[in-house]
Tab-separated table of C-alpha atoms and ligand atoms in Angstrom:
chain	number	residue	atom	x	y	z
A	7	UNK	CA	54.413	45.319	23.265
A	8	UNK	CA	52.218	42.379	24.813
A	9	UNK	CA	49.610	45.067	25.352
A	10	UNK	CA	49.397	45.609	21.415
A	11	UNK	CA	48.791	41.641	20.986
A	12	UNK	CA	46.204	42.038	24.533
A	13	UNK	CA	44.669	44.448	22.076
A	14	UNK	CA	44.172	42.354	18.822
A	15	UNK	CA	42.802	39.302	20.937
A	16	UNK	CA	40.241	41.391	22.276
A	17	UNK	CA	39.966	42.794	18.441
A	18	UNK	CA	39.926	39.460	16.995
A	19	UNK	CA	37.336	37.927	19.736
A	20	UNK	CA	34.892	41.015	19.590
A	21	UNK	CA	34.869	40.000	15.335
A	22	UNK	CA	34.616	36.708	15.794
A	23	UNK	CA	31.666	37.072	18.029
A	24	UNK	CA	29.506	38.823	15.546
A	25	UNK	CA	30.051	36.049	13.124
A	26	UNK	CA	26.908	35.127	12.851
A	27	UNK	CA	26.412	32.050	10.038
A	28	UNK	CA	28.952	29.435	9.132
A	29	UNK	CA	30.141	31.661	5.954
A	30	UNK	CA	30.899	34.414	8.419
A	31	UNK	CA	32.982	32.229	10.531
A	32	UNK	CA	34.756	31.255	7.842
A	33	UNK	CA	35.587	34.530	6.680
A	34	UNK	CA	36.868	35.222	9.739
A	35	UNK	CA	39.570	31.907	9.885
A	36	UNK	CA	40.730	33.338	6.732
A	37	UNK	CA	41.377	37.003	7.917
A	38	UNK	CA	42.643	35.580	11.119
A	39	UNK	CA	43.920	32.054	11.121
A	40	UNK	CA	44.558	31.578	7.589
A	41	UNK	CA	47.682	31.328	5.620
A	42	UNK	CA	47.720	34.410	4.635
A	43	UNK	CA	46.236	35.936	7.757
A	44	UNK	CA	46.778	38.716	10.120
A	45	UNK	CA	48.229	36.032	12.951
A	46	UNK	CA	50.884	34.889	10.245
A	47	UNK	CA	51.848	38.333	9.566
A	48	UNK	CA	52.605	39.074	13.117
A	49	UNK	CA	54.444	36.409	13.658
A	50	UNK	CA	56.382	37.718	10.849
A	51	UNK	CA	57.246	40.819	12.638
A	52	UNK	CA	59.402	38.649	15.318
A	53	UNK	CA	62.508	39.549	13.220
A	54	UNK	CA	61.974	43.086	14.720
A	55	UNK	CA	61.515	42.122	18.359
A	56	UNK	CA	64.738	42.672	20.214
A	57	UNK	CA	66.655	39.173	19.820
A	58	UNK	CA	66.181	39.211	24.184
A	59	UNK	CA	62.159	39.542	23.768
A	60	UNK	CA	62.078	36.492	21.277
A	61	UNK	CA	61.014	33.985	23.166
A	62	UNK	CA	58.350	35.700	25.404
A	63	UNK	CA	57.084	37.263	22.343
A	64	UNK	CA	56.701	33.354	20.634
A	65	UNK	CA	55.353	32.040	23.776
A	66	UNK	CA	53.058	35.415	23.961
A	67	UNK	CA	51.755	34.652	19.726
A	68	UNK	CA	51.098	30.928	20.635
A	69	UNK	CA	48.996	31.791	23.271
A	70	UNK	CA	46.976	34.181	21.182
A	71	UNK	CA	46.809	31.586	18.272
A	72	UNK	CA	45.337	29.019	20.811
A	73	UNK	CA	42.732	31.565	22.011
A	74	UNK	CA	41.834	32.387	18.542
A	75	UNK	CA	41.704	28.499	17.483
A	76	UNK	CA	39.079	27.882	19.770
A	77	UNK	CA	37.316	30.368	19.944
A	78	UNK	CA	37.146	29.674	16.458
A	79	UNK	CA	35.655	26.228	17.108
A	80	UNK	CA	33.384	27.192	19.387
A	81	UNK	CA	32.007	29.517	17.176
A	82	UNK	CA	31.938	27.123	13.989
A	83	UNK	CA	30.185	25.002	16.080
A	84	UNK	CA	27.017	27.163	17.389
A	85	UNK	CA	26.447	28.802	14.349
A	86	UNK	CA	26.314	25.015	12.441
A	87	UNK	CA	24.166	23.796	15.004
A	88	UNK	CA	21.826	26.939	14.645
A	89	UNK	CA	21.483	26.344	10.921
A	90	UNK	CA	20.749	28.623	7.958
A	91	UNK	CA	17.983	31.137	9.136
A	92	UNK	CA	15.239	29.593	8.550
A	93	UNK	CA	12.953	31.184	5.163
A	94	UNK	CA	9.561	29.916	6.102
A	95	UNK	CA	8.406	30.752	2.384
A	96	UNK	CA	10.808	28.273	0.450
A	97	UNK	CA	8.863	25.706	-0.863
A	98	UNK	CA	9.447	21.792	1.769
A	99	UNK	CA	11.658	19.293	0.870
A	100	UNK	CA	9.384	16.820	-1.065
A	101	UNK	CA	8.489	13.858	0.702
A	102	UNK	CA	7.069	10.798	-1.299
A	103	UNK	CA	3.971	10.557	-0.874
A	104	UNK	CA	1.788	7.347	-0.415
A	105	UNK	CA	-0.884	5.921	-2.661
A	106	UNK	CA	-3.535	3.045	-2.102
A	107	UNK	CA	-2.370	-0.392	-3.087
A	108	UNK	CA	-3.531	-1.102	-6.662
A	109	UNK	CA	-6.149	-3.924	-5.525
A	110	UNK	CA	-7.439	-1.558	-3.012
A	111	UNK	CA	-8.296	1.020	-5.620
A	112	UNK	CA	-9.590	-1.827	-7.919
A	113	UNK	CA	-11.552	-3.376	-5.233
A	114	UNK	CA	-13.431	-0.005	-4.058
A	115	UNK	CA	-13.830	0.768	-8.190
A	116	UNK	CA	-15.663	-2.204	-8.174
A	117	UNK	CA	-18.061	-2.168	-5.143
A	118	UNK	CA	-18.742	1.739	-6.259
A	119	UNK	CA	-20.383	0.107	-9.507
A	120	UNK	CA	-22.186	-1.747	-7.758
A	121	UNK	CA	-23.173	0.632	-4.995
A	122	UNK	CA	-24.687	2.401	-8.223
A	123	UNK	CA	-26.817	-0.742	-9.089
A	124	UNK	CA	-28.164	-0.815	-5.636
A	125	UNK	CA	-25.804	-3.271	-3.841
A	126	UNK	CA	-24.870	-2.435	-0.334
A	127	UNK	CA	-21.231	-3.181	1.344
A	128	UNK	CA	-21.064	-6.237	3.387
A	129	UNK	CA	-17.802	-7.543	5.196
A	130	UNK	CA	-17.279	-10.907	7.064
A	131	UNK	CA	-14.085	-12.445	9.074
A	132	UNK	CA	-11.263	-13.864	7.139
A	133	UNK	CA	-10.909	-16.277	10.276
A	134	UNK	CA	-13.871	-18.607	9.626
A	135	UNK	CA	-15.495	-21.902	10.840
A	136	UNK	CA	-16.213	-24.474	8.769
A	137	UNK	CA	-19.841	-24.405	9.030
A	138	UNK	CA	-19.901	-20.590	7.179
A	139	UNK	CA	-16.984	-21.662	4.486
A	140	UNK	CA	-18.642	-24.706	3.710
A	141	UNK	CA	-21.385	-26.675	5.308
A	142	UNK	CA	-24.057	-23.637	5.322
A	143	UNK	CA	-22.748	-23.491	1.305
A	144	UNK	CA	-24.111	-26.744	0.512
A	145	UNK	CA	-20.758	-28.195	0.482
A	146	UNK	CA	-21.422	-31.897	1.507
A	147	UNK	CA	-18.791	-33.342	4.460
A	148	UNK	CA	-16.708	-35.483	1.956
A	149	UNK	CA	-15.976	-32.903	-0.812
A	150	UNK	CA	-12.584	-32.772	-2.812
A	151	UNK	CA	-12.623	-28.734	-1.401
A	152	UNK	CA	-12.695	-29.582	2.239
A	153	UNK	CA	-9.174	-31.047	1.912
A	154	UNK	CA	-6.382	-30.336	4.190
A	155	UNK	CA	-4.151	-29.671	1.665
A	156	UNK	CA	-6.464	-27.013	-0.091
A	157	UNK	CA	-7.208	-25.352	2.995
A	158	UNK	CA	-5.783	-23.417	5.656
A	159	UNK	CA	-7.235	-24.950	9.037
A	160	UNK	CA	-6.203	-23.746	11.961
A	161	UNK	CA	-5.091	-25.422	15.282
A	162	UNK	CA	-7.527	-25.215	17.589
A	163	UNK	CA	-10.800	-25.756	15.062
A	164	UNK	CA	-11.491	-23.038	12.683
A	165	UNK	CA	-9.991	-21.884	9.151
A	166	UNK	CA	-8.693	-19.125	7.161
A	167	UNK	CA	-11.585	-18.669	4.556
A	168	UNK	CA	-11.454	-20.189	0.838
A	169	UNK	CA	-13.481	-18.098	-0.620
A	170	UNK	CA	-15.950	-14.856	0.322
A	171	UNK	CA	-18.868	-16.974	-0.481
A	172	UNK	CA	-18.695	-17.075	3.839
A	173	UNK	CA	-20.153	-13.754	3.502
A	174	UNK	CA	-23.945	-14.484	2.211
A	175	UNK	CA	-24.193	-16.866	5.050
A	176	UNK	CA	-22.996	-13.900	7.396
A	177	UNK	CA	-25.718	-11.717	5.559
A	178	UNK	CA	-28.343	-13.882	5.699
A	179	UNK	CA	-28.144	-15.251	9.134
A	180	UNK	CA	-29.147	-11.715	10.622
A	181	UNK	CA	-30.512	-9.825	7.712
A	182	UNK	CA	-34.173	-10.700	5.991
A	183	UNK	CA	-34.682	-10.681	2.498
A	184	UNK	CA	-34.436	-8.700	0.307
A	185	UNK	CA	-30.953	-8.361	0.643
A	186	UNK	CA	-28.488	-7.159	-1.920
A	187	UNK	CA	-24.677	-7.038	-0.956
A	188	UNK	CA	-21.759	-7.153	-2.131
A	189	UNK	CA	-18.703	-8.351	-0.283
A	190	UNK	CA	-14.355	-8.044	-1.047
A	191	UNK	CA	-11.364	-9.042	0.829
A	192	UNK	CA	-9.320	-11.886	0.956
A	193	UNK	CA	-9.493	-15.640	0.905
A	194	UNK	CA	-6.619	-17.960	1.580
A	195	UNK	CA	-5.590	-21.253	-0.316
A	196	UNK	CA	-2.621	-22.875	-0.067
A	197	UNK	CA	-0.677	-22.837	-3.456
A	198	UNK	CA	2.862	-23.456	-4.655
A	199	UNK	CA	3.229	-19.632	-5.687
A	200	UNK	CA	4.096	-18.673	-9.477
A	201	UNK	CA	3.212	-15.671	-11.954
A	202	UNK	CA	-0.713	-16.858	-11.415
A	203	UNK	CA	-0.484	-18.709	-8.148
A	204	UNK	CA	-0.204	-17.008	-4.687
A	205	UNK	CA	-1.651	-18.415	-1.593
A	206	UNK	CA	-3.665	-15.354	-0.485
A	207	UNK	CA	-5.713	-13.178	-3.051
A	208	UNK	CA	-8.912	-11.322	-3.419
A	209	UNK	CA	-12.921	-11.938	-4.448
A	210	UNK	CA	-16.013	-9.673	-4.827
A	211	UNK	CA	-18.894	-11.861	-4.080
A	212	UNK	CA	-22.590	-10.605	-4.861
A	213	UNK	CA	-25.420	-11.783	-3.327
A	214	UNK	CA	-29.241	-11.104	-4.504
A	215	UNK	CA	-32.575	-12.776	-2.454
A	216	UNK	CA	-35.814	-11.151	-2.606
A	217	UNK	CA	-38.772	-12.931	-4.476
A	218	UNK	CA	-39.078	-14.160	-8.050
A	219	UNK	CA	-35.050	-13.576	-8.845
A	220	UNK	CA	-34.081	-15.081	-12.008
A	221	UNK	CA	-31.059	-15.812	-14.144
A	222	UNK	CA	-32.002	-12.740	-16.087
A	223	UNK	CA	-31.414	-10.690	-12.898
A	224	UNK	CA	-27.837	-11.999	-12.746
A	225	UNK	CA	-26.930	-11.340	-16.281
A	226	UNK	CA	-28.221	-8.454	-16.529
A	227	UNK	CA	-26.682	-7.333	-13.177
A	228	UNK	CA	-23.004	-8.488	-14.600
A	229	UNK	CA	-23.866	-6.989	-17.774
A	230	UNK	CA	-24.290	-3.900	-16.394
A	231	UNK	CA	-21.274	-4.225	-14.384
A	232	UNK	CA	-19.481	-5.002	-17.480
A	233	UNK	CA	-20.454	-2.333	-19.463
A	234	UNK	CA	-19.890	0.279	-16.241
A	235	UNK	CA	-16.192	-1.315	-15.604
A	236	UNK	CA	-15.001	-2.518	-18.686
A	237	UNK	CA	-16.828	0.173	-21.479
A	238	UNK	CA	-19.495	-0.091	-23.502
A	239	UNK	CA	-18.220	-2.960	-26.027
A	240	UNK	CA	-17.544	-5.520	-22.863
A	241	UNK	CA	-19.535	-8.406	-23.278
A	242	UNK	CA	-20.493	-11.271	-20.857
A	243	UNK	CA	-20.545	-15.010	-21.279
A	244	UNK	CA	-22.144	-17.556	-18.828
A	245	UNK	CA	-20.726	-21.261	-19.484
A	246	UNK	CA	-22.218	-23.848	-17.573
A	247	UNK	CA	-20.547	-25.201	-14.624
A	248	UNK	CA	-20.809	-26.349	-11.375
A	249	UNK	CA	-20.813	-24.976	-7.248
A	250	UNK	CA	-22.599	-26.836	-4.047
A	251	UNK	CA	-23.922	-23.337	-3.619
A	252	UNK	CA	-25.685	-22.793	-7.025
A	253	UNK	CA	-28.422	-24.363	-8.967
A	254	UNK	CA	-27.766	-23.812	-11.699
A	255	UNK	CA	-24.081	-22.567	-11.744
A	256	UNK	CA	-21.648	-21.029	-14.603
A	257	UNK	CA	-18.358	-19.534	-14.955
A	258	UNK	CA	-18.686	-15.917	-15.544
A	259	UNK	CA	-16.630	-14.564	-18.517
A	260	UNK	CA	-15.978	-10.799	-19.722
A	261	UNK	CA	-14.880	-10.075	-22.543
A	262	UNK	CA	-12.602	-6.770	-21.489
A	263	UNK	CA	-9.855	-4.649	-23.010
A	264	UNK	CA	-6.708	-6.214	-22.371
A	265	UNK	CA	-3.020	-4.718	-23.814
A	266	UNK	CA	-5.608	-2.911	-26.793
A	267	UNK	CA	-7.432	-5.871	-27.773
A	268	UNK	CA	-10.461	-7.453	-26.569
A	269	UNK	CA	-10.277	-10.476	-25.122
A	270	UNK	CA	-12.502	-12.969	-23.299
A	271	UNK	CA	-11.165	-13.148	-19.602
A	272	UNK	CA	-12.669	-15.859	-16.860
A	273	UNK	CA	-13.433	-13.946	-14.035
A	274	UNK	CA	-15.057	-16.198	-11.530
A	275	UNK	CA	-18.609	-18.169	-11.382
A	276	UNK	CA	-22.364	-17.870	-10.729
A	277	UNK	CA	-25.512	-18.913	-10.268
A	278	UNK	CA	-28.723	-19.075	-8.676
A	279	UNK	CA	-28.864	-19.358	-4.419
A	280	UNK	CA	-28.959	-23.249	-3.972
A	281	UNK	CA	-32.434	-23.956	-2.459
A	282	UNK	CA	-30.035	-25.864	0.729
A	283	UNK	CA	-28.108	-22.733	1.254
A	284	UNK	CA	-31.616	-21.017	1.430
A	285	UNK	CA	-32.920	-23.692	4.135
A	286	UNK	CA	-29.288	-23.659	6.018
A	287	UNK	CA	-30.280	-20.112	7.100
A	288	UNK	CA	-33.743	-20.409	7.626
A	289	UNK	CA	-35.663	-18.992	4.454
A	290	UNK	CA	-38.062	-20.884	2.749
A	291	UNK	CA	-37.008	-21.757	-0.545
A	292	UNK	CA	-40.734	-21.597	-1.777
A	293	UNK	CA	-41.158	-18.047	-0.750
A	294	UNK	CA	-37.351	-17.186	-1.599
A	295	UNK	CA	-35.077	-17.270	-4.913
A	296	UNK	CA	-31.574	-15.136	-5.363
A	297	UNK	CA	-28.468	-15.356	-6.951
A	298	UNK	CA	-25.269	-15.144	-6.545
A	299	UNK	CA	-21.663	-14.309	-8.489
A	300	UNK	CA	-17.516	-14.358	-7.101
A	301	UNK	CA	-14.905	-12.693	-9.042
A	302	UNK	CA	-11.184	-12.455	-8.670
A	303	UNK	CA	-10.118	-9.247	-8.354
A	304	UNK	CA	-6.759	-9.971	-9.049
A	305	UNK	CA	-7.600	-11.922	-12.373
A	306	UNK	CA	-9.091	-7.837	-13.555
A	307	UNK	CA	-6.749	-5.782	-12.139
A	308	UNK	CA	-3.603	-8.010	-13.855
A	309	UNK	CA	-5.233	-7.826	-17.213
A	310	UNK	CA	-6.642	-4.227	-16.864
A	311	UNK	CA	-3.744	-2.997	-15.450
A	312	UNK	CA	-0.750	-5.308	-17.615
A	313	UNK	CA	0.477	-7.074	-14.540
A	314	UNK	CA	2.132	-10.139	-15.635
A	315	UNK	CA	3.050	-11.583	-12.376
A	316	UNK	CA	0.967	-12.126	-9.162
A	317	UNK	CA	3.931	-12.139	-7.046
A	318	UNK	CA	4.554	-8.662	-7.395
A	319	UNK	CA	1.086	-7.394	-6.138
A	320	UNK	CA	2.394	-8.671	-2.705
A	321	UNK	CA	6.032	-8.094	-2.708
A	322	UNK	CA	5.986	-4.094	-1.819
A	323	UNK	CA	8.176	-2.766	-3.827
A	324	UNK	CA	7.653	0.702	-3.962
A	325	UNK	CA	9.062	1.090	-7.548
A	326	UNK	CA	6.751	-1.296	-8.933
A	327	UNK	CA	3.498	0.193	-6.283
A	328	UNK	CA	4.424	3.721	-7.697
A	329	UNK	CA	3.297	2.906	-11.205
A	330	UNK	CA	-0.047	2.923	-10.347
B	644	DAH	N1	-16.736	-19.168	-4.309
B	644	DAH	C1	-16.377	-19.557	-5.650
B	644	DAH	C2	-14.869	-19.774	-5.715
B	644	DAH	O1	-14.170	-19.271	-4.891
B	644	DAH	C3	-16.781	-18.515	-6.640
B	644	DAH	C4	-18.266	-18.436	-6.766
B	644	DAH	C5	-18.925	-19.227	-7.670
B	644	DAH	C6	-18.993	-17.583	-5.988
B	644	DAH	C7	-20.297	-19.187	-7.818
B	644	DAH	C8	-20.381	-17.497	-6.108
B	644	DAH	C9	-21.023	-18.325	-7.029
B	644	DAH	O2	-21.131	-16.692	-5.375
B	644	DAH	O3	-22.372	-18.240	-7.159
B	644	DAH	O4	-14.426	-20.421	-6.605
């Protein structure tokens, strides 16, 4: 009698073991372990066993259901941890995928134009000294700019830089003329931050020296960059102004697509290389004339792109970064 049960262990084992995936294993609980399996229906036979043989018999069936419980889990267990067999041509679980911030992309868009009119990439630090943010610049000791409050100085001597005007003196100090650069990244300012206010944000400054530059060369060089960025039916407007730097200086408007209509947007100033700024890096303002131009990048991209708040450029949230 126990050698029949001896014989449906080994049975029931030698099944089990061929189980190979989860769905197999479970099969197999059901056939076996389940409430309508083949262990409940031979403990249902104990009303046959001689009423003598009862309780070896029990003890005998518990035994067996023990065994087959877990062996049971051991099973369930490998074949979980082995996985599905693996189908090496069903197309990968998507993973999101990454894209460049939207002033990146708007910053290289607009050095490529000019790379097109013949203006090579310059960089410069963001951690400046005062001499390349502002004295080189023309900008005398006791200007309204210089103040603590508009400025980022660090302890120690040195600054975060205002503005990427820093750069022409970078160029210019190693570089002879002609020189024709263009320069982006970011300046620092410190600002109560709002929809249009944020304390760190982005410039493209342009620098042109060679001989016999005029303010024709700088229109015409933002005109073209108008017409290349914007379309053909961008304008520019040059409104007189003022920058230590330039002589003479203007604000630079463009008159751009924004939300369907067009619409005259400031983007930044301009102007001819101040003959100081010229002598500061040792060229001879006789032999040497150039101009020079800063826009915001952030000021295009927000109107191009229908961004009405500055904060969110900086913020990271991928559900707003994705729409771009
Ligand atoms: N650096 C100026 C600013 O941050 C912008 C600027 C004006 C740059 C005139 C220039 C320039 O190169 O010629 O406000």
């Amino acid at each position: 009698m126990f050698a029949d049960i001896d014989a449906v262990q080994e049975e029931a084992l030698k099944s089990l073991s061929t189980a190979g995936d989860p769905k197999a294993v479970e099969a197999w609980r059901i056939e076996w372990l389940g409430a309508k399996g083949r262990l409940k229906g031979m403990m249902g036979s104990m009303k046959d066993v001689e009423p003598s043989h009862r309780p070896a018999f029990g003890q005998r069936m518990n035994a067996l259901k023990s065994a087959l419980e877990a062996a049971f889990e051991d099973q369930q267990h490998d074949t979980l941890a082995a996985g599905p067999p693996l189908d090496v041509s069903e197309p990968g679980t998507p993973t999101g995928q990454g894209r460049r911030h939207i002033i990146s992309r708007t910053t290289a868009e607009i050095l490529d134009v000019f790379a097109r009119m013949g203006f090579e990439t310059a960089t410069g630090p963001e951690v400046e000294d005062e001499w390349h943010n502002f004295s080189a610049l023309n900008v005398p000791e006791n200007h309204p700019a210089r103040e603590a409050i508009d400025n980022f100085y660090l302890e120690g001597g040195g600054m975060l830089r205002s503005q990427t005007s820093t750069v022409q003196i970078r160029v210019l100090e190693h570089k002879p003329p002609p020189v024709r650069i263009v320069a982006a990244g970011r300046v620092y300012r410190p600002d109560t931050h709002d929809a249009t206010h944020y304390s760190m944000f982005h410039q493209v400054e342009g620098l042109y020296v060679d001989r016999g530059v005029t303010m024709v060369d700088l229109k015409s060089t933002l005109l073209g960059f108008a017409h290349a960025f914007f379309g053909d039916e961008a304008e520019v407007r040059m409104r007189p102004s003022y920058f230590p730097f330039t002589e003479p200086s203007a604000e630079v408007d463009m008159k751009m697509r924004v939300k369907g209509s067009w619409q005259w947007v400031e983007l930044g100033g301009c102007g001819m290389v101040d003959p100081n700024v010229l002598t500061a890096v040792g060229l001879d303002p006789e032999e040497w004339t150039g101009f020079a131009f800063g826009l915001g990048v952030e000021r295009i991209a927000m109107r191009k792109y229908g961004i009405a708040d500055i904060r969110w450029l900086f913020e990271n949230d991928a559900r707003f970064l994705r729409q771009f």
